[in-house]
Amino acid sequence: MEEEFIAEAARDILAREFDRVRLHALYDGDGAVADRVWSLAVEMGWLTASIPEASGGLGLPPDVTLALLREFGRCAAPGALLPACVAALWAGRVEGTGLASAIGDGLRMGTLRLAMPALDLCSRIDIAGGRATGRLHGAIGGSGVTAALLPAWHGGEGAVALVDLSADGTFTPGGIWDRTRVIGDIACDNSPVIAILPDRDGVLFDDLLTALRLAIAADSVGGMQAVRGMTVHYMCEREQFGRAIGSFQALKHRVANCYVGEQAATKNFTLASRAFAADARDAAVLARMAKADAGAAYLRNAEESLLLHGGVGFTWEFDCHIYLKRARLNAAVASSEQENWDSAFAMLGAMAGEACLPGAVAA
Amino acid sequence: MILQHMHDETAFRSAVRDWLGRILPQRPVPAEHASSDVVPVAAQRWWMAALNQVGLGTPHWPGAYGGVDMSPRLQAILVEEFARAEAPPLDIFMISLNHVPVTLMRWGTEAQKRRYLPEVREGAVWCQGFSEPGAGSDLAALRTRAVRDGDHYVINGHKIWSSFSMYADRAILLARTDPGSTRHSGISFFLMDMKAPGVDVRPVRQANGKSKFAELFLTDVHIPAVDRVGDEGQGWAVAQTTLSAERGLYSLENSERLHRAMEIFLREAVAQGRPWARDSRLRARFAELFARLQSIRALIRDLLFAEDHDGAGTMIAAATIKILFSELRRDYGAFRIEVDPVESVYIGDDTEELSANPMFASLTSFGGMIGGGTNDIMRNIIAERGLGLPRG
């Protein structure tokens, strides 16, 4: 429950420091807002919470970072926090390496502003002589990206590398619908490699994607709860035909359906978080299921929220479109819903013969 | 003995599993033909007797009433193992094992407890006479009359959707004792002998072909006044206790059985290289249904193992689980028909468990969305009591 205590404090701080006015300022292009939230996160130790102490972090369990990500999702916090927290979750898996320390130190000081694969999960950069070359489309980053955590080929074998983009290399943000996030293209042009780990069988990169899926699921859980809460509040206030619109059964059932789907998605996220923290055998499949489920539930809640707000829900001034666009991006990052379910099926099928499917009763 | 391992979960589980391995091969083969409307109950009666032999008939009851005060965790282990071993269900004992004791322990007289609880432990079947043709979701609209006549009441009325009442020895019954009353007031709670003159039970055949529930036509049925539970006019409050009966374990058992069935279905599909297991859309659909089941299993455990059961929170969680699970069964039934449309056309002509048939599973799932409070009533509860939306 430690994570809930920390998350609750973060929720209060964010509600104060990143309120609706600032959210809309961010949306309308005020770059200072994102930097302010980044500094706040660094100052509060949110980014390094679950990085082992030996690697420069606070040494808390991964649940803490995941609970924080949920809070970032609740307030639609700016993009840079997500890749930072994913790297932090992953650093725990490569504890004791130079790469983990580079992540831990960089995030602790706030100087490491990361980008990592989000839409294109197949491309790899090439590394030779400590320098990286190659391109990657659709990476998730934030403002002022300084480095990228990327899958690579190194001497004909797989690797994961942290590449410096501050001088020889670029991260070019694209114009995307979700303005709370930054998605861009990475170009490594003989860029210096800060640290590299061999990843012959791709396990480390898979782990990174598992962390990314969990992070997106966490963000989605926070977001879906926020939009549903906002909608219930509006339905209690808004009156038509002489009564609060929330008293109409046709409308209240739609919110009840949102709530029910939210409970299932939240629970799947919790199951996946627990498996990740325990480094369980089914962590990867549960993360795919949690991401797919939470992505779909977030989208449904965001769509219903916009509709149940009526005309104002369709305006730029209200928050509904902000969450809807964020939900859409979440659905696209780290494989589509369909791809995640299909891959989950393959993983379940491979485990089925062992009579030990995820969640199976103790053998 | 299984009960001697109650202090050690691992030993308890393995003792249960060993015993199941020995006892279940002795289960009687159902005599009923699959296409018959009769629900096979012989296996359930045999199973209840077998459980009683090892002290597992009423493990959840307090020691004072002949139970063993078993913790929710151990009870969960029991149902996990029952589901794993595909033990017979205990549907016909649902009311007697849960609703009757929870009601009598709170509201019953000493004489009522002494008379009826031991009988229930021996395997008496009870049914519930609450719903009426004009009082379904709106139970308080019930019209069955109970008129006091000396030391007994005379009952006239019509009850419906009473599960397994054709096998029942007794019924818990709601009837209006104050003829001028409406709604919640003026209702009283009775214990009725199903063999009393004037009780006419007519099975109602369901959409899936089975007759699981029945109508009760009550004509001048005499119920002794000592078989009234609570005061006259207090029936609604008593019934709230009845309806609060712990259904968590029943839900857990059903979800564990579905988990088991989906596991086997997946394993066979992969092993036999079934075409659907190579179709990306259907594979994705299966994974999605499977994920929903995992969330439900975890939500049920949260509810079962919660340290404090506050009224509203428990009610919202139970309503949420009810919607999720009944809709999952509907969707899984539809999925199974979709992957095997031809087989789903046929009923199957053997005495095997009909529940294996996709169309049967699909049809049966509709009952789950209606019974026990329709899903739309559940949505009202969630919206009004959980989310705080105004009443309509």
Short mmCIF file of C-alpha atoms in Angstrom, two decimals, chain A:
data_model
loop_
_atom_site.label_atom_id
_atom_site.label_comp_id
_atom_site.label_asym_id
_atom_site.label_seq_id
_atom_site.Cartn_x
_atom_site.Cartn_y
_atom_site.Cartn_z
CA MET A 1 0.00 0.00 0.00
CA GLU A 2 3.09 2.15 0.09
CA GLU A 3 2.51 2.91 -3.59
CA GLU A 4 -0.99 4.21 -2.91
CA PHE A 5 0.32 6.58 -0.27
CA ILE A 6 2.90 8.00 -2.66
CA ALA A 7 0.42 8.10 -5.55
CA GLU A 8 -2.14 9.98 -3.47
CA ALA A 9 0.42 12.61 -2.55
CA ALA A 10 1.41 12.92 -6.22
CA ARG A 11 -2.24 13.29 -7.19
CA ASP A 12 -2.66 16.23 -4.81
CA ILE A 13 0.53 17.93 -5.94
CA LEU A 14 -0.35 17.49 -9.61
CA ALA A 15 -3.88 18.79 -9.07
CA ARG A 16 -2.29 21.96 -7.70
CA GLU A 17 0.72 22.34 -9.99
CA PHE A 18 -0.78 21.03 -13.20
CA ASP A 19 -4.38 22.18 -13.09
CA ARG A 20 -6.86 22.51 -15.95
CA VAL A 21 -5.62 25.97 -16.87
CA ARG A 22 -2.07 24.68 -17.29
CA LEU A 23 -3.31 21.58 -19.12
CA HIS A 24 -4.99 23.81 -21.67
CA ALA A 25 -1.95 26.09 -21.83
CA LEU A 26 0.17 23.02 -22.61
CA TYR A 27 -2.35 22.03 -25.23
CA ASP A 28 -2.18 25.43 -26.83
CA GLY A 29 1.58 25.29 -27.14
CA ASP A 30 3.00 26.76 -23.92
CA GLY A 31 6.27 24.80 -23.71
CA ALA A 32 7.07 26.14 -20.25
CA VAL A 33 4.31 23.97 -18.75
CA ALA A 34 5.95 20.70 -19.78
CA ASP A 35 9.32 21.82 -18.43
CA ARG A 36 7.74 22.82 -15.16
CA VAL A 37 6.10 19.42 -14.70
CA TRP A 38 9.39 17.71 -15.64
CA SER A 39 11.27 19.71 -12.97
CA LEU A 40 8.56 18.89 -10.44
CA ALA A 41 8.84 15.17 -11.21
CA VAL A 42 12.64 15.27 -10.88
CA GLU A 43 12.44 17.22 -7.65
CA MET A 44 9.87 14.82 -6.14
CA GLY A 45 11.92 11.76 -7.13
CA TRP A 46 8.99 10.39 -9.14
CA LEU A 47 11.13 9.36 -12.09
CA THR A 48 13.67 7.35 -10.13
CA ALA A 49 11.30 5.84 -7.55
CA SER A 50 11.75 2.23 -8.59
CA ILE A 51 15.33 2.38 -9.83
CA PRO A 52 17.58 0.38 -7.48
CA GLU A 53 19.60 2.48 -5.06
CA ALA A 54 22.82 1.08 -6.50
CA SER A 55 21.85 2.63 -9.84
CA GLY A 56 21.02 6.02 -8.39
CA GLY A 57 17.31 5.56 -7.65
CA LEU A 58 15.12 5.33 -4.55
CA GLY A 59 14.92 1.53 -4.60
CA LEU A 60 11.14 1.32 -4.25
CA PRO A 61 9.14 -1.52 -5.85
CA PRO A 62 7.94 -1.11 -9.48
CA ASP A 63 4.36 -0.74 -8.17
CA VAL A 64 5.29 2.77 -7.04
CA THR A 65 6.31 3.89 -10.52
CA LEU A 66 3.21 2.24 -11.99
CA ALA A 67 0.93 3.97 -9.47
CA LEU A 68 2.63 7.28 -10.34
CA LEU A 69 2.09 6.63 -14.04
CA ARG A 70 -1.59 6.09 -13.29
CA GLU A 71 -1.66 9.54 -11.65
CA PHE A 72 0.14 11.07 -14.63
CA GLY A 73 -2.57 9.55 -16.80
CA ARG A 74 -5.30 10.91 -14.56
CA CYS A 75 -4.19 14.50 -15.15
CA ALA A 76 -2.94 13.91 -18.74
CA ALA A 77 0.58 14.90 -17.72
CA PRO A 78 3.09 15.91 -20.40
CA GLY A 79 4.82 13.27 -22.47
CA ALA A 80 8.38 13.22 -21.14
CA LEU A 81 7.38 11.51 -17.91
CA LEU A 82 6.22 8.32 -19.58
CA PRO A 83 9.43 7.26 -21.38
CA ALA A 84 11.41 8.24 -18.29
CA CYS A 85 9.29 5.99 -16.07
CA VAL A 86 9.44 3.12 -18.57
CA ALA A 87 13.23 3.35 -18.56
CA ALA A 88 13.13 3.40 -14.77
CA LEU A 89 10.98 0.25 -14.65
CA TRP A 90 13.33 -1.44 -17.07
CA ALA A 91 16.50 -0.32 -15.27
CA GLY A 92 15.50 -2.59 -12.38
CA ARG A 93 15.87 -5.54 -14.77
CA VAL A 94 19.42 -4.64 -15.77
CA GLU A 95 20.55 -3.62 -12.32
CA GLY A 96 24.28 -3.32 -11.83
CA THR A 97 25.03 -2.43 -15.43
CA GLY A 98 26.43 0.83 -16.76
CA LEU A 99 23.21 1.30 -18.68
CA ALA A 100 21.11 1.15 -15.50
CA SER A 101 23.39 3.67 -13.82
CA ALA A 102 23.30 6.00 -16.82
CA ILE A 103 19.50 5.94 -16.67
CA GLY A 104 19.40 6.30 -12.89
CA ASP A 105 21.88 9.17 -12.74
CA GLY A 106 20.40 10.99 -15.72
CA LEU A 107 16.85 10.80 -14.41
CA ARG A 108 17.86 11.72 -10.87
CA MET A 109 19.50 14.91 -12.11
CA GLY A 110 16.81 15.50 -14.72
CA THR A 111 19.36 15.83 -17.48
CA LEU A 112 18.38 12.66 -19.33
CA ARG A 113 15.36 13.33 -21.50
CA LEU A 114 14.56 10.10 -23.24
CA ALA A 115 12.91 8.90 -26.37
CA MET A 116 12.14 5.22 -27.07
CA PRO A 117 10.27 3.10 -29.62
CA ALA A 118 6.49 3.42 -29.46
CA LEU A 119 4.89 2.92 -32.89
CA ASP A 120 7.70 1.21 -34.82
CA LEU A 121 8.83 -1.74 -32.71
CA CYS A 122 10.82 -3.50 -35.45
CA SER A 123 13.52 -1.13 -36.68
CA ARG A 124 16.96 -1.26 -35.12
CA ILE A 125 19.91 1.07 -35.32
CA ASP A 126 23.42 -0.09 -36.18
CA ILE A 127 26.28 0.33 -33.76
CA ALA A 128 29.94 0.14 -34.59
CA GLY A 129 32.95 1.63 -32.87
CA GLY A 130 30.85 3.18 -30.12
CA ARG A 131 28.77 5.14 -32.63
CA ALA A 132 25.17 4.65 -33.73
CA THR A 133 23.62 5.07 -37.16
CA GLY A 134 20.04 4.63 -38.26
CA ARG A 135 16.50 5.91 -38.10
CA LEU A 136 13.43 5.08 -36.12
CA HIS A 137 9.96 6.38 -36.86
CA GLY A 138 7.31 7.17 -34.24
CA ALA A 139 9.33 7.21 -31.03
CA ILE A 140 7.79 8.54 -27.84
CA GLY A 141 9.71 11.35 -26.17
CA GLY A 142 9.09 14.73 -24.65
CA SER A 143 10.38 18.25 -24.94
CA GLY A 144 14.16 18.63 -25.41
CA VAL A 145 15.03 14.97 -25.96
CA THR A 146 18.72 14.35 -25.22
CA ALA A 147 19.02 10.59 -25.71
CA ALA A 148 17.25 7.49 -26.95
CA LEU A 149 16.94 3.97 -25.57
CA LEU A 150 16.92 1.75 -28.65
CA PRO A 151 17.23 -1.79 -29.94
CA ALA A 152 20.36 -2.16 -32.02
CA TRP A 153 22.54 -4.44 -34.09
CA HIS A 154 26.05 -4.66 -32.73
CA GLY A 155 28.58 -6.87 -34.47
CA GLY A 156 25.77 -8.84 -36.07
CA GLU A 157 23.97 -9.46 -32.80
CA GLY A 158 21.11 -7.84 -30.94
CA ALA A 159 21.73 -5.22 -28.29
CA VAL A 160 19.98 -2.42 -26.42
CA ALA A 161 21.74 0.92 -26.37
CA LEU A 162 21.42 4.34 -24.84
CA VAL A 163 22.38 6.78 -27.57
CA ASP A 164 23.28 10.44 -27.10
CA LEU A 165 21.27 12.67 -29.44
CA SER A 166 22.37 15.99 -28.01
CA ALA A 167 24.94 16.74 -30.71
CA ASP A 168 25.24 14.15 -33.52
CA GLY A 169 21.67 13.02 -33.93
CA THR A 170 18.16 14.38 -33.90
CA PHE A 171 14.74 13.79 -32.48
CA THR A 172 12.17 15.52 -34.67
CA PRO A 173 8.69 15.77 -33.15
CA GLY A 174 5.80 15.25 -35.54
CA GLY A 175 2.53 17.16 -35.44
CA ILE A 176 0.24 14.75 -33.61
CA TRP A 177 -3.37 14.96 -32.45
CA ASP A 178 -2.55 14.26 -28.81
CA ARG A 179 -0.79 17.47 -27.85
CA THR A 180 -0.03 16.25 -24.30
CA ARG A 181 2.46 13.83 -25.81
CA VAL A 182 5.45 14.03 -28.09
CA ILE A 183 5.97 11.48 -30.86
CA GLY A 184 8.89 11.98 -33.19
CA ASP A 185 11.46 10.47 -35.51
CA ILE A 186 14.93 9.58 -34.33
CA ALA A 187 17.93 9.98 -36.60
CA CYS A 188 21.28 8.71 -35.39
CA ASP A 189 24.12 10.08 -37.47
CA ASN A 190 27.29 8.66 -35.97
CA SER A 191 25.79 9.43 -32.57
CA PRO A 192 27.84 8.53 -29.48
CA VAL A 193 26.66 5.47 -27.55
CA ILE A 194 26.40 6.22 -23.83
CA ALA A 195 25.97 2.60 -22.78
CA ILE A 196 25.14 -0.70 -24.44
CA LEU A 197 24.01 -4.17 -23.32
CA PRO A 198 24.12 -7.30 -25.44
CA ASP A 199 20.65 -8.71 -26.07
CA ARG A 200 21.26 -11.74 -28.25
CA ASP A 201 17.82 -13.35 -27.84
CA GLY A 202 15.90 -10.09 -27.60
CA VAL A 203 14.83 -10.65 -24.00
CA LEU A 204 15.92 -7.22 -22.79
CA PHE A 205 14.09 -5.39 -25.53
CA ASP A 206 11.00 -7.53 -24.91
CA ASP A 207 11.25 -6.52 -21.27
CA LEU A 208 11.40 -2.88 -22.27
CA LEU A 209 8.24 -3.32 -24.34
CA THR A 210 6.56 -5.11 -21.44
CA ALA A 211 7.40 -2.11 -19.24
CA LEU A 212 6.07 0.22 -21.95
CA ARG A 213 2.81 -1.73 -22.23
CA LEU A 214 2.36 -1.67 -18.48
CA ALA A 215 3.07 2.06 -18.41
CA ILE A 216 0.46 2.70 -21.09
CA ALA A 217 -2.00 0.50 -19.19
CA ALA A 218 -1.30 2.51 -16.02
CA ASP A 219 -1.81 5.79 -17.87
CA SER A 220 -5.03 4.45 -19.37
CA VAL A 221 -6.38 3.36 -15.98
CA GLY A 222 -5.79 6.84 -14.56
CA GLY A 223 -7.27 8.46 -17.65
CA MET A 224 -10.38 6.29 -17.77
CA GLN A 225 -11.10 6.97 -14.10
CA ALA A 226 -10.64 10.69 -14.64
CA VAL A 227 -13.01 10.96 -17.59
CA ARG A 228 -15.64 8.84 -15.92
CA GLY A 229 -15.44 10.92 -12.73
CA MET A 230 -15.66 14.12 -14.74
CA THR A 231 -18.69 12.77 -16.59
CA VAL A 232 -20.54 11.72 -13.44
CA HIS A 233 -19.90 15.17 -11.98
CA TYR A 234 -21.27 16.86 -15.08
CA MET A 235 -24.33 14.61 -15.16
CA CYS A 236 -25.22 15.56 -11.60
CA GLU A 237 -24.96 19.29 -12.40
CA ARG A 238 -26.40 19.59 -15.86
CA GLU A 239 -30.19 19.88 -15.96
CA GLN A 240 -32.53 19.33 -18.87
CA PHE A 241 -36.30 18.76 -18.82
CA GLY A 242 -36.20 20.10 -15.29
CA ARG A 243 -33.91 17.45 -13.81
CA ALA A 244 -30.27 16.42 -13.63
CA ILE A 245 -29.44 14.43 -16.77
CA GLY A 246 -27.79 11.81 -14.54
CA SER A 247 -31.26 10.78 -13.38
CA PHE A 248 -32.18 9.46 -16.84
CA GLN A 249 -31.79 5.70 -16.86
CA ALA A 250 -30.61 5.52 -20.47
CA LEU A 251 -27.71 7.79 -19.56
CA LYS A 252 -26.86 6.38 -16.15
CA HIS A 253 -26.60 2.88 -17.60
CA ARG A 254 -23.95 4.10 -20.03
CA VAL A 255 -21.83 5.42 -17.18
CA ALA A 256 -22.44 2.23 -15.21
CA ASN A 257 -21.09 0.28 -18.20
CA CYS A 258 -18.02 2.52 -18.22
CA TYR A 259 -17.53 1.82 -14.52
CA VAL A 260 -17.88 -1.95 -14.98
CA GLY A 261 -15.38 -2.07 -17.86
CA GLU A 262 -13.06 0.10 -15.82
CA GLN A 263 -13.14 -2.33 -12.89
CA ALA A 264 -12.13 -5.23 -15.13
CA ALA A 265 -9.38 -3.26 -16.86
CA THR A 266 -8.04 -1.92 -13.58
CA LYS A 267 -7.91 -5.43 -12.17
CA ASN A 268 -6.08 -6.76 -15.21
CA PHE A 269 -3.60 -3.93 -14.82
CA THR A 270 -3.08 -4.87 -11.16
CA LEU A 271 -2.54 -8.52 -12.06
CA ALA A 272 0.01 -7.53 -14.70
CA SER A 273 1.79 -5.13 -12.34
CA ARG A 274 2.10 -7.82 -9.72
CA ALA A 275 3.51 -10.29 -12.25
CA PHE A 276 6.01 -7.69 -13.47
CA ALA A 277 7.13 -6.88 -9.93
CA ALA A 278 7.61 -10.58 -9.22
CA ASP A 279 9.36 -11.10 -12.58
CA ALA A 280 6.84 -13.89 -13.14
CA ARG A 281 6.82 -16.14 -16.18
CA ASP A 282 3.49 -14.74 -17.35
CA ALA A 283 4.48 -11.06 -16.92
CA ALA A 284 4.78 -10.42 -20.67
CA VAL A 285 1.44 -11.98 -21.61
CA LEU A 286 -0.36 -10.25 -18.73
CA ALA A 287 1.15 -6.90 -19.77
CA ARG A 288 -0.16 -7.40 -23.31
CA MET A 289 -3.61 -8.29 -21.99
CA ALA A 290 -3.59 -5.36 -19.55
CA LYS A 291 -2.51 -2.92 -22.25
CA ALA A 292 -5.11 -4.13 -24.74
CA ASP A 293 -7.89 -4.16 -22.15
CA ALA A 294 -7.02 -0.81 -20.58
CA GLY A 295 -6.54 0.81 -23.98
CA ALA A 296 -10.00 -0.27 -25.11
CA ALA A 297 -11.68 0.68 -21.82
CA TYR A 298 -10.01 4.11 -21.83
CA LEU A 299 -11.19 4.75 -25.35
CA ARG A 300 -14.76 3.73 -24.52
CA ASN A 301 -14.83 5.93 -21.42
CA ALA A 302 -13.37 8.88 -23.34
CA GLU A 303 -15.89 8.52 -26.16
CA GLU A 304 -18.81 8.18 -23.77
CA SER A 305 -17.54 11.13 -21.77
CA LEU A 306 -17.51 13.36 -24.83
CA LEU A 307 -21.00 12.25 -25.83
CA LEU A 308 -22.52 12.49 -22.36
CA HIS A 309 -21.25 16.05 -22.05
CA GLY A 310 -23.39 16.94 -25.06
CA GLY A 311 -22.46 20.04 -27.05
CA VAL A 312 -19.80 21.28 -24.66
CA GLY A 313 -18.10 17.89 -24.88
CA PHE A 314 -17.39 18.68 -28.52
CA THR A 315 -15.65 21.96 -27.72
CA TRP A 316 -11.92 22.67 -27.47
CA GLU A 317 -12.53 24.39 -24.15
CA PHE A 318 -13.67 21.25 -22.32
CA ASP A 319 -11.26 18.40 -21.49
CA CYS A 320 -13.12 15.59 -23.24
CA HIS A 321 -11.24 15.81 -26.54
CA ILE A 322 -7.89 15.95 -24.72
CA TYR A 323 -8.51 12.59 -23.07
CA LEU A 324 -10.04 11.11 -26.20
CA LYS A 325 -6.94 11.93 -28.23
CA ARG A 326 -4.68 10.62 -25.49
CA ALA A 327 -6.70 7.40 -25.37
CA ARG A 328 -6.30 7.06 -29.14
CA LEU A 329 -2.55 7.47 -28.88
CA ASN A 330 -2.38 4.97 -26.01
CA ALA A 331 -4.23 2.47 -28.18
CA ALA A 332 -1.66 2.89 -30.94
CA VAL A 333 1.53 2.76 -28.83
CA ALA A 334 3.23 -0.60 -28.16
CA SER A 335 1.09 -2.55 -30.68
CA SER A 336 -2.58 -2.21 -31.48
CA GLU A 337 -5.27 -3.86 -29.39
CA GLN A 338 -5.74 -6.59 -32.01
CA GLU A 339 -1.99 -7.30 -32.24
CA ASN A 340 -1.65 -7.51 -28.47
CA TRP A 341 -4.59 -9.88 -28.12
CA ASP A 342 -3.32 -12.02 -30.98
CA SER A 343 0.18 -12.22 -29.51
CA ALA A 344 -1.30 -12.92 -26.10
CA PHE A 345 -3.17 -15.84 -27.65
CA ALA A 346 0.06 -17.25 -29.08
CA MET A 347 1.70 -16.95 -25.67
CA LEU A 348 -1.30 -18.55 -23.93
CA GLY A 349 -1.33 -21.35 -26.49
CA ALA A 350 2.34 -22.05 -25.83
CA MET A 351 1.67 -22.22 -22.07
CA ALA A 352 -1.53 -24.23 -22.33
CA GLY A 353 0.24 -27.56 -22.53
CA GLU A 354 1.84 -26.92 -19.16
CA ALA A 355 -1.52 -26.65 -17.39
CA CYS A 356 -0.34 -23.42 -15.84
CA LEU A 357 -2.07 -20.57 -17.59
CA PRO A 358 -1.86 -17.14 -16.02
CA GLY A 359 -3.91 -17.01 -12.89
CA ALA A 360 -4.29 -20.78 -12.78
CA VAL A 361 -4.86 -22.06 -9.27
CA ALA A 362 -1.82 -23.15 -7.35
CA ALA A 363 -0.56 -26.35 -8.93
#
